[in-house]
Short mmCIF file of C-alpha atoms in Angstrom, two decimals:
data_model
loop_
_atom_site.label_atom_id
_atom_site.label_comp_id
_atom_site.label_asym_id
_atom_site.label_seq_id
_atom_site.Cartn_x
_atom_site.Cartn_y
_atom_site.Cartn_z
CA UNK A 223 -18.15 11.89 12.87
CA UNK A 224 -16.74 9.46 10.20
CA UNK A 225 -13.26 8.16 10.73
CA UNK A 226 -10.48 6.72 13.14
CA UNK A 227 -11.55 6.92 16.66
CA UNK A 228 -9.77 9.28 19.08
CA UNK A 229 -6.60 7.69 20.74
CA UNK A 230 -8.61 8.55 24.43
CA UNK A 231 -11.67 6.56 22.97
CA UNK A 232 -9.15 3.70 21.56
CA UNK A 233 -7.20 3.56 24.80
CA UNK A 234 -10.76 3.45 27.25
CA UNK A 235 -12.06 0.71 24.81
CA UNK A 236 -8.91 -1.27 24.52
CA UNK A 237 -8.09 -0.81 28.33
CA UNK A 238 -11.17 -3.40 28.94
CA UNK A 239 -10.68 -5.21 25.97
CA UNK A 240 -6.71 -6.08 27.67
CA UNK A 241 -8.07 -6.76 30.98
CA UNK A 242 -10.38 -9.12 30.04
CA UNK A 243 -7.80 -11.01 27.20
CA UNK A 244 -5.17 -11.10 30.67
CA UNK A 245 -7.65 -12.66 33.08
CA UNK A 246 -8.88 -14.69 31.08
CA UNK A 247 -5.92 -15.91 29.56
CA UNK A 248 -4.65 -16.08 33.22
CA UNK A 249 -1.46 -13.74 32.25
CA UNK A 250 -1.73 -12.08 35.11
CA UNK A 251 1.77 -10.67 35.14
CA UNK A 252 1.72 -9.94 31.10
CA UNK A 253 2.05 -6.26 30.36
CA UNK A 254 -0.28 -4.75 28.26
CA UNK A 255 0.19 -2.23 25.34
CA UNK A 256 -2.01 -0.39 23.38
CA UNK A 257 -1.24 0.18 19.57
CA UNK A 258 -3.04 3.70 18.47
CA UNK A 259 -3.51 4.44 14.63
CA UNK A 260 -2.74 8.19 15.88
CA UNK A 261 0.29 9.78 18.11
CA UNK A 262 -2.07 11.13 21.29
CA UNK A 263 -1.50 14.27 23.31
CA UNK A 264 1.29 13.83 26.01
CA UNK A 265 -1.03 14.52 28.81
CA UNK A 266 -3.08 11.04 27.46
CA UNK A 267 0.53 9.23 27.00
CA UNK A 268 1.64 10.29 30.62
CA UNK A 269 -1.98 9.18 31.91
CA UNK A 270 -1.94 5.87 29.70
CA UNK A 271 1.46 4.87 30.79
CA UNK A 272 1.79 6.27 34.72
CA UNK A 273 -1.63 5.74 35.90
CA UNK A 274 -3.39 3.07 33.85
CA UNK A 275 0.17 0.96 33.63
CA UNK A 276 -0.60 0.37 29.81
CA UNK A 277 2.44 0.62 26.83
CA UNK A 278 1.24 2.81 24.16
CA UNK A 279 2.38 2.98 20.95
CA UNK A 280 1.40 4.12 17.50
CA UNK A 281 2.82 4.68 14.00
CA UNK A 282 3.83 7.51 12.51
CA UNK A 283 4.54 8.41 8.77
CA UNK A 284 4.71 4.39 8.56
CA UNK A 285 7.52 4.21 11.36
CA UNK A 286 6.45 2.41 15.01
CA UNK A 287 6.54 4.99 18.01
CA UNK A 288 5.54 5.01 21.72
CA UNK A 289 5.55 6.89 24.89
CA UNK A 290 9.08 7.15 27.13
CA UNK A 291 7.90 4.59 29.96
CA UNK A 292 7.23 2.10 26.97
CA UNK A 293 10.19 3.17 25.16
CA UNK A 294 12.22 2.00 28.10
CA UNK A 295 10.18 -1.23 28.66
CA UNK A 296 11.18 -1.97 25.46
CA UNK A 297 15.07 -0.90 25.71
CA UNK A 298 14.69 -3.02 28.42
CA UNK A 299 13.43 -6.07 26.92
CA UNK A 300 16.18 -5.76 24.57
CA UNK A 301 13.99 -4.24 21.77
CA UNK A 302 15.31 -1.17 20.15
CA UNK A 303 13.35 1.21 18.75
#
């Protein structure tokens, strides 16, 4: 299949891809978001941002948009969205 990869795809590849950048980098304490092309399923934002502890956001109709728990980590940071 031609075309953008599927958010679960960009999330497994990217989840490495941020692991690797923090250690590395020795950010150990840096929080890591992934920026989809695509809005996923909630089931995939719940997983992405409860179990895996990643930020996910994505644009939509050329407006920026994430899940709740990054949503808030961004209220939070004083970001509004």
């Amino acid at each position: 299949k031609i075309g953008l990869p599927s958010p679960r795809y960009a999330i497994r590849h990217a989840l490495g891809q941020l692991h690797e950048y923090r250690y590395f980098l020795k950010h150990f304490d840096a929080k890591l978001c992934v920026l989809l092309e695509q809005k996923p399923d909630d089931a995939l934002i719940a997983y992405a941002e409860i179990e895996l502890q990643l930020m996910v956001a994505w644009m939509r109709e050329g407006v920026f948009d994430c899940g709740p728990s990054t949503k808030r980590t961004f209220s939070d940071s004083g970001l509004v969205l």
